[in-house]
PDB file of C-alpha atoms in Angstrom:
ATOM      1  CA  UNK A 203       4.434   7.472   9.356  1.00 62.00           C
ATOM      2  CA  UNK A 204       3.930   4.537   6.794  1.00 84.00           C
ATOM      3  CA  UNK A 205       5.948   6.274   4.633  1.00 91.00           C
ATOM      4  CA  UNK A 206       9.917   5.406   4.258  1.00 94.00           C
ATOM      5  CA  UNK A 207      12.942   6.658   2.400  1.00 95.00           C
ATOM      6  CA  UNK A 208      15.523   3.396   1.869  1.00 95.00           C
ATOM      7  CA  UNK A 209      18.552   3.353  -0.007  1.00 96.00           C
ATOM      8  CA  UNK A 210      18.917   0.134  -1.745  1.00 95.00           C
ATOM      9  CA  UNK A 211      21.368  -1.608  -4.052  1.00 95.00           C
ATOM     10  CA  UNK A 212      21.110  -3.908  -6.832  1.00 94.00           C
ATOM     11  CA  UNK A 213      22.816  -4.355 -10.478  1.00 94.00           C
ATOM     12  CA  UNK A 214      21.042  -3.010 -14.204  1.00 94.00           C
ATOM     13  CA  UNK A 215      21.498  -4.674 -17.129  1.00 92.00           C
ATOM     14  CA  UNK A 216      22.216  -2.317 -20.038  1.00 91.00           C
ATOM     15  CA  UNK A 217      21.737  -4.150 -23.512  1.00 89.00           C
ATOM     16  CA  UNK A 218      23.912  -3.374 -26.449  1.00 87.00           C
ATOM     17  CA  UNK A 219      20.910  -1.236 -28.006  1.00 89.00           C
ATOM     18  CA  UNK A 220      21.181   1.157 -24.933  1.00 88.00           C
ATOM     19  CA  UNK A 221      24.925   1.972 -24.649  1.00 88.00           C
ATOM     20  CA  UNK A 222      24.941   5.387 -26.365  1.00 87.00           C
ATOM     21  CA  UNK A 223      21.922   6.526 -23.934  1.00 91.00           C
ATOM     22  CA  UNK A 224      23.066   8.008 -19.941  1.00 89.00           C
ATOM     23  CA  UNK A 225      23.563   5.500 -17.915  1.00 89.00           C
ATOM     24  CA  UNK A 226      21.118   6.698 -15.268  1.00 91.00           C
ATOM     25  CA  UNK A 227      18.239   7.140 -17.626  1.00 91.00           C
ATOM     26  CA  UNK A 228      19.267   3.753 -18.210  1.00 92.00           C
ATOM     27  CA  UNK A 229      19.504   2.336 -15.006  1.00 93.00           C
ATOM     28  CA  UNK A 230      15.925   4.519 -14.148  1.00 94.00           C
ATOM     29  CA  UNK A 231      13.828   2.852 -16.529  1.00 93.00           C
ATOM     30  CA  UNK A 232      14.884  -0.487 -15.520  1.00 93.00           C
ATOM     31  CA  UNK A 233      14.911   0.190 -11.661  1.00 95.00           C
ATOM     32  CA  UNK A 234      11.267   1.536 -12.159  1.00 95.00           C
ATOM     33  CA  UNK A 235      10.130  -1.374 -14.354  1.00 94.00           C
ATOM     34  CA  UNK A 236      11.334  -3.926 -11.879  1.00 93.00           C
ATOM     35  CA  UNK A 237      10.481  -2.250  -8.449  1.00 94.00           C
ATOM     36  CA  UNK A 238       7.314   0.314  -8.594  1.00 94.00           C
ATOM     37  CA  UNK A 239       4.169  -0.595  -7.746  1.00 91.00           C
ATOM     38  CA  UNK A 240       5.618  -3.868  -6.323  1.00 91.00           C
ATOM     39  CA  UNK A 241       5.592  -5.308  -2.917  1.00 91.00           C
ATOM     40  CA  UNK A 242       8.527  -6.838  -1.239  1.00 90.00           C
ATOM     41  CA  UNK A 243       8.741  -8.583   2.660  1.00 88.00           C
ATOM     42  CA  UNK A 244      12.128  -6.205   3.414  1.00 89.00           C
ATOM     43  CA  UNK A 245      11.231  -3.164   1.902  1.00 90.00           C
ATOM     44  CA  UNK A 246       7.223  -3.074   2.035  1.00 91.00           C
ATOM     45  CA  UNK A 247       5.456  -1.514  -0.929  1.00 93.00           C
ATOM     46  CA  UNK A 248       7.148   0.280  -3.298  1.00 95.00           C
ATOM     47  CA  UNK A 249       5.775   3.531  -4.133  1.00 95.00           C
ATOM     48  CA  UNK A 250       8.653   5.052  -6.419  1.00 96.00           C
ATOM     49  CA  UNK A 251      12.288   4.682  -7.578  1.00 96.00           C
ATOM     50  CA  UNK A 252      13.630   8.444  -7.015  1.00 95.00           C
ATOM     51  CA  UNK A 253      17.171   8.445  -8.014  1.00 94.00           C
ATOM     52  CA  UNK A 254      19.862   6.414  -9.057  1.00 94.00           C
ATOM     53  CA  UNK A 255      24.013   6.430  -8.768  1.00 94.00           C
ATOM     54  CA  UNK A 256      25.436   3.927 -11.161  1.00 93.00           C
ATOM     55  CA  UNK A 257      28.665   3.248 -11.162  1.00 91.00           C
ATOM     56  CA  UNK A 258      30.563   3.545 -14.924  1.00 89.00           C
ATOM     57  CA  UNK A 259      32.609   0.294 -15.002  1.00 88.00           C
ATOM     58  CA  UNK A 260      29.947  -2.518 -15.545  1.00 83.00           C
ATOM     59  CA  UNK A 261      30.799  -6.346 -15.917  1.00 88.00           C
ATOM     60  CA  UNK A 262      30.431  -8.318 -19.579  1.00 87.00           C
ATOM     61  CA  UNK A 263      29.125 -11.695 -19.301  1.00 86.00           C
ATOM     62  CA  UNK A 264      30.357 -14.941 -21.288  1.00 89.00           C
ATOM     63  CA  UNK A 265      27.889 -15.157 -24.259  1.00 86.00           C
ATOM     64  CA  UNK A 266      26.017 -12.290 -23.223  1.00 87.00           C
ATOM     65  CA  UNK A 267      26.786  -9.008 -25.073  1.00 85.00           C
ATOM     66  CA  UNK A 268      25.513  -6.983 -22.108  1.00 90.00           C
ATOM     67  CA  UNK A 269      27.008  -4.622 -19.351  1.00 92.00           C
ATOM     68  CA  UNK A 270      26.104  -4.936 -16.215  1.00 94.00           C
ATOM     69  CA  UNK A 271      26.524  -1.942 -13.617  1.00 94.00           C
ATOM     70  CA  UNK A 272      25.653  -1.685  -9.861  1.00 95.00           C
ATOM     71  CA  UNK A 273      23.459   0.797  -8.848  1.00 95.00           C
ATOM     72  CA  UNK A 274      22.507   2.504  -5.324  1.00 96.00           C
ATOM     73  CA  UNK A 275      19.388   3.825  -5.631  1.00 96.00           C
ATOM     74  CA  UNK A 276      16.163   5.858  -3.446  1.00 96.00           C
ATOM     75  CA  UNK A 277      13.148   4.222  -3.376  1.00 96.00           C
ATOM     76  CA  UNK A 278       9.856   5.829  -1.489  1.00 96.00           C
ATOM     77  CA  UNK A 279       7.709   3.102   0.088  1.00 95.00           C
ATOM     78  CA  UNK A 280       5.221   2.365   2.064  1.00 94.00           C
ATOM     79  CA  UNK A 281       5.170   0.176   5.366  1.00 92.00           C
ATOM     80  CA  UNK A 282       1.879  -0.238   7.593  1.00 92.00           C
ATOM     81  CA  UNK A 283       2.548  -1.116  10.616  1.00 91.00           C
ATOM     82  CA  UNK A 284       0.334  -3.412  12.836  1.00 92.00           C
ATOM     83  CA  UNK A 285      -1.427  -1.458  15.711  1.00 93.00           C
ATOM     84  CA  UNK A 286      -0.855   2.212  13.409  1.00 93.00           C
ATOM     85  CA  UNK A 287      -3.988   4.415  12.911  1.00 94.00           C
ATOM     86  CA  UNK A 288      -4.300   5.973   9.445  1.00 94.00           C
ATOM     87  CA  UNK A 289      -7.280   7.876   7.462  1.00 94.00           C
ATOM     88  CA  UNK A 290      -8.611   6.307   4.683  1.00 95.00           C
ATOM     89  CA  UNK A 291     -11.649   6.938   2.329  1.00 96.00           C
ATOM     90  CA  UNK A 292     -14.014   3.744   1.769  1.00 95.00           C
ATOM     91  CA  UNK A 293     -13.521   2.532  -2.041  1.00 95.00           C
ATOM     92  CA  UNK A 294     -15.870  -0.371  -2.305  1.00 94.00           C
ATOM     93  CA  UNK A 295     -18.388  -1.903  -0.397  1.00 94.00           C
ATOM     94  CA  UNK A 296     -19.714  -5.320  -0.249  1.00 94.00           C
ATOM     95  CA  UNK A 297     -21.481  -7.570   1.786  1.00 93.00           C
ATOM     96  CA  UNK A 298     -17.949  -9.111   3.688  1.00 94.00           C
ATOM     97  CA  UNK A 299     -16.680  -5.478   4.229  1.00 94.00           C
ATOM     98  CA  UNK A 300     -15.286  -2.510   2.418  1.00 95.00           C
ATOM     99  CA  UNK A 301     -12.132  -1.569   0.950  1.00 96.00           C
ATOM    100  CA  UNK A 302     -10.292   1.783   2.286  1.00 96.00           C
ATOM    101  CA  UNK A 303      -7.039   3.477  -0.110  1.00 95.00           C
ATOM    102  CA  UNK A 304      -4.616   4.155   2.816  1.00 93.00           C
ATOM    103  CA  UNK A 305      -2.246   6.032   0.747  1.00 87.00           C
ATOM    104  CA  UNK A 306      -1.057   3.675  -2.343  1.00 91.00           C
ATOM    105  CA  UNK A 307      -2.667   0.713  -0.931  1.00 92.00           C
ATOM    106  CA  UNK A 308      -6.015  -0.873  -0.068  1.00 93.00           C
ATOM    107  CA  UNK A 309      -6.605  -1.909   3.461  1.00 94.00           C
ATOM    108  CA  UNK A 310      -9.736  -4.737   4.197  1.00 96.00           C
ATOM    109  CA  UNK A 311     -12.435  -4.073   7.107  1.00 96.00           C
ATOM    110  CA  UNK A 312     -14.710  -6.746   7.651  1.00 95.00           C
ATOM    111  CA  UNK A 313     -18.642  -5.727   8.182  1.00 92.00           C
ATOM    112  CA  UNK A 314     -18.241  -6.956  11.977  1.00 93.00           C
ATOM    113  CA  UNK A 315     -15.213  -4.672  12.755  1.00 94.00           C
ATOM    114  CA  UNK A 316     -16.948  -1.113  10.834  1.00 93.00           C
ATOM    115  CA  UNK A 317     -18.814  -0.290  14.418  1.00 90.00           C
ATOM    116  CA  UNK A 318     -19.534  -1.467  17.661  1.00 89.00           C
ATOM    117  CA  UNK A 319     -22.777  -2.584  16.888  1.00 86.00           C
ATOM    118  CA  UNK A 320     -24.166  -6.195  17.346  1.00 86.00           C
ATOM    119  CA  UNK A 321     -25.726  -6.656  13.842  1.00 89.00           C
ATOM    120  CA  UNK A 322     -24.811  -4.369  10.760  1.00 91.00           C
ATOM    121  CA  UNK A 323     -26.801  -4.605   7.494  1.00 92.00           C
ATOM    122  CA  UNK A 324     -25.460  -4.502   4.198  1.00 92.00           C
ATOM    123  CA  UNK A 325     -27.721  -2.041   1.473  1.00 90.00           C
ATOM    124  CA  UNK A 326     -26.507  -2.969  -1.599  1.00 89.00           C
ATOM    125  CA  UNK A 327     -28.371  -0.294  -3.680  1.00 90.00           C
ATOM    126  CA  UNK A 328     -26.578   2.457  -1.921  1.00 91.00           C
ATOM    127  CA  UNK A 329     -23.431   0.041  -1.103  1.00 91.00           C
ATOM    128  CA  UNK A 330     -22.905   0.840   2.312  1.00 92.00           C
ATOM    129  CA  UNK A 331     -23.319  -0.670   6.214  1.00 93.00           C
ATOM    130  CA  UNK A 332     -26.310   0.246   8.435  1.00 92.00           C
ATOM    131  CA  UNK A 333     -25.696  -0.062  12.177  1.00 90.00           C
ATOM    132  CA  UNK A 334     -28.666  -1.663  12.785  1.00 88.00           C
ATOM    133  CA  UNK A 335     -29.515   0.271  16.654  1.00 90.00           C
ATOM    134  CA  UNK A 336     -27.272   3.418  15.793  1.00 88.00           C
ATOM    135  CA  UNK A 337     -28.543   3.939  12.169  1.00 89.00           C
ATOM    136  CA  UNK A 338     -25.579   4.927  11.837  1.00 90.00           C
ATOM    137  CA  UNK A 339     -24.099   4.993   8.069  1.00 92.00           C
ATOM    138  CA  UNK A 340     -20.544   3.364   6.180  1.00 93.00           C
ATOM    139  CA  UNK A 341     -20.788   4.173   2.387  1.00 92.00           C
ATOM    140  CA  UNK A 342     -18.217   4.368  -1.034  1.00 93.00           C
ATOM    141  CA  UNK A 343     -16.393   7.853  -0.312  1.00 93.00           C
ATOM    142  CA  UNK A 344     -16.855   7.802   3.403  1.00 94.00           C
ATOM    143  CA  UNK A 345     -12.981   8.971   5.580  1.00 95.00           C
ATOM    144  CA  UNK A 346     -12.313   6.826   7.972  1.00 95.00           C
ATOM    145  CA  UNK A 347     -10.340   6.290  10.790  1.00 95.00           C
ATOM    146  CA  UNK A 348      -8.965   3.243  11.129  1.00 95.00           C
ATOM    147  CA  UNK A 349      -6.134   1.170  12.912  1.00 96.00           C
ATOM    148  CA  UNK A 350      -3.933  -1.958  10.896  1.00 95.00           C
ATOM    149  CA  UNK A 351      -4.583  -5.361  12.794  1.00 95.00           C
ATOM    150  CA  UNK A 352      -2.528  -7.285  10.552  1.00 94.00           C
ATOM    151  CA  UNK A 353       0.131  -6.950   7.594  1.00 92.00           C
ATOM    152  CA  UNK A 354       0.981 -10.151   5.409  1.00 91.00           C
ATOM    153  CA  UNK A 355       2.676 -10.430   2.037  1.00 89.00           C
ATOM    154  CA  UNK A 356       0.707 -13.435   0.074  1.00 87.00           C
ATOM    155  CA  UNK A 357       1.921 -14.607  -3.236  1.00 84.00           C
ATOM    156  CA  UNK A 358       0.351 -14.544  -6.523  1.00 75.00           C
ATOM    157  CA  UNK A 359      -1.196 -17.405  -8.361  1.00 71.00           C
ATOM    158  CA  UNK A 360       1.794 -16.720 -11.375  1.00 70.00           C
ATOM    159  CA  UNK A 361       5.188 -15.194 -10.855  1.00 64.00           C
ATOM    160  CA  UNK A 362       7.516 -14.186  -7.788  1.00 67.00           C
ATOM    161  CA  UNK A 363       5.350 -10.949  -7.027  1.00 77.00           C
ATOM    162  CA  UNK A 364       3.948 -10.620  -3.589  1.00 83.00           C
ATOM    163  CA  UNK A 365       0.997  -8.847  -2.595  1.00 85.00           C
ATOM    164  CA  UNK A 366       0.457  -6.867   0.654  1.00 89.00           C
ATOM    165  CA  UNK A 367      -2.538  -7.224   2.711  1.00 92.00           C
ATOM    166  CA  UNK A 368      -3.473  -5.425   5.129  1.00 95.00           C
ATOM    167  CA  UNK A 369      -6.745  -5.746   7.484  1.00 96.00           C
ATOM    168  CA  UNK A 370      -8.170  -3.525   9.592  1.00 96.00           C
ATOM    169  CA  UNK A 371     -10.590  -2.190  12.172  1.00 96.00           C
ATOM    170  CA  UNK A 372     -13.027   0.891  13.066  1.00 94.00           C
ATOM    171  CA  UNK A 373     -14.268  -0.436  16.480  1.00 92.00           C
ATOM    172  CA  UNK A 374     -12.332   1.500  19.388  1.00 90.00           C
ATOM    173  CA  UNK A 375     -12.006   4.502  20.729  1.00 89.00           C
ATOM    174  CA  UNK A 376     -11.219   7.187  18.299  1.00 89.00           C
ATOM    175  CA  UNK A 377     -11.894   5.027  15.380  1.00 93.00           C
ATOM    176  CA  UNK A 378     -14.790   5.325  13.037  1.00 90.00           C
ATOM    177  CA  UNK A 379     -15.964   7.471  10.636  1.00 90.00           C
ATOM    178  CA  UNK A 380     -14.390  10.782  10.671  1.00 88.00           C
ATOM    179  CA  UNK A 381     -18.059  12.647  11.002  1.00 86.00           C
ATOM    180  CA  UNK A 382     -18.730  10.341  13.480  1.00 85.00           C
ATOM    181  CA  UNK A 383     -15.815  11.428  15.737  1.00 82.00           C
ATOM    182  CA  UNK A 384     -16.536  15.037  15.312  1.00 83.00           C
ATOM    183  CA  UNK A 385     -20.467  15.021  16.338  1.00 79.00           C
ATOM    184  CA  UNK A 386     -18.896  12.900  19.614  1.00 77.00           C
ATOM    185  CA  UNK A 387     -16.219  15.516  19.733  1.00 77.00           C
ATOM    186  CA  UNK A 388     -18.906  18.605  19.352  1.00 76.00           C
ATOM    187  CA  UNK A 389     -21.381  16.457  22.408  1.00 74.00           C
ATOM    188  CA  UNK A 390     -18.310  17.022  24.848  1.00 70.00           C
ATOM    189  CA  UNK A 391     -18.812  19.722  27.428  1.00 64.00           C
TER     190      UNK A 391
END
């Protein structure tokens, strides 16, 4: 599974303003604000900050009027795996390929890697792939099948964020669209 509980450490800064609040609302907010919804090369992507212990002796700064506290804390991510095979429904469609959510995350399929099929067409009225001998069909809200060829964390234009890419493939057995596989499934003797 992509998915992954890790305990992880770090330390909160609690301004002056914030001292008569808990602690671990505190230290929540600010673990939230600085780790959800980002990705990082150790931990993957970071899906949610679920608790926090935070110790009650924090350290003051010279010239800064701030405590600061370490903090062990839960954090659900998420960590594709090259060569794993997850479901995923098709989000967009354009002429390179289509985007598939695979949980929090979009995952990239180019055109030539949607079916084994020598030439695919792109319709982009009804924004979807034709298999040009099959006639088979790859459309917006289509669940597929599909296994992770390569992870890489790229970074931003602005900033220290990452972001996690992840492309894909449909061609291979048991891969595909998922009506696909059960009309091959329901051919079987």
């Amino acid at each position: 599974m992509p998915f992954r509980l890790i305990e992880a450490e770090d330390y909160v800064r609690v301004h002056p303003s914030e001292f008569g609040k808990p602690l671990e609302d505190v230290a929540l907010a600010q673990l939230r604000a600085r780790y959800e919804g980002k990705a990082f090369r150790d931990l993957g992507y970071v899906v949610a900050v679920l608790s926090a212990k935070v110790s009650r002796e924090g350290v003051i700064l010279f010239g800064d009027g701030a405590t600061y506290h370490r903090a062990v804390f839960d954090l659900l991510t998420f960590v594709p795996l090259d060569g794993e095979v997850l479901h995923g429904i098709v989000e967009t469609a354009r002429e390179v390929g289509v985007m598939v959510r695979i949980g929090p995350v979009l995952g990239f399929i180019n055109k030539i890697h949607l079916m084994e099929e020598p030439n695919i067409l792109f319709d982009a009225s009804t924004k979807s792939f034709i298999g040009e001998r099959s006639k088979r069909k790859v459309g917006v809200g289509d669940v597929v099948r599909a296994r992770i060829t390569g992870v890489s964390y790229v970074a931003q234009k602005e900033g220290l964020d990452l972001a996690l890419r992840i492309t894909m493939t449909m061609r291979g057995p048991g891969l595909g669209k998922l009506e696909w596989l059960k009309e091959k499934k329901a051919k079987r003797p």
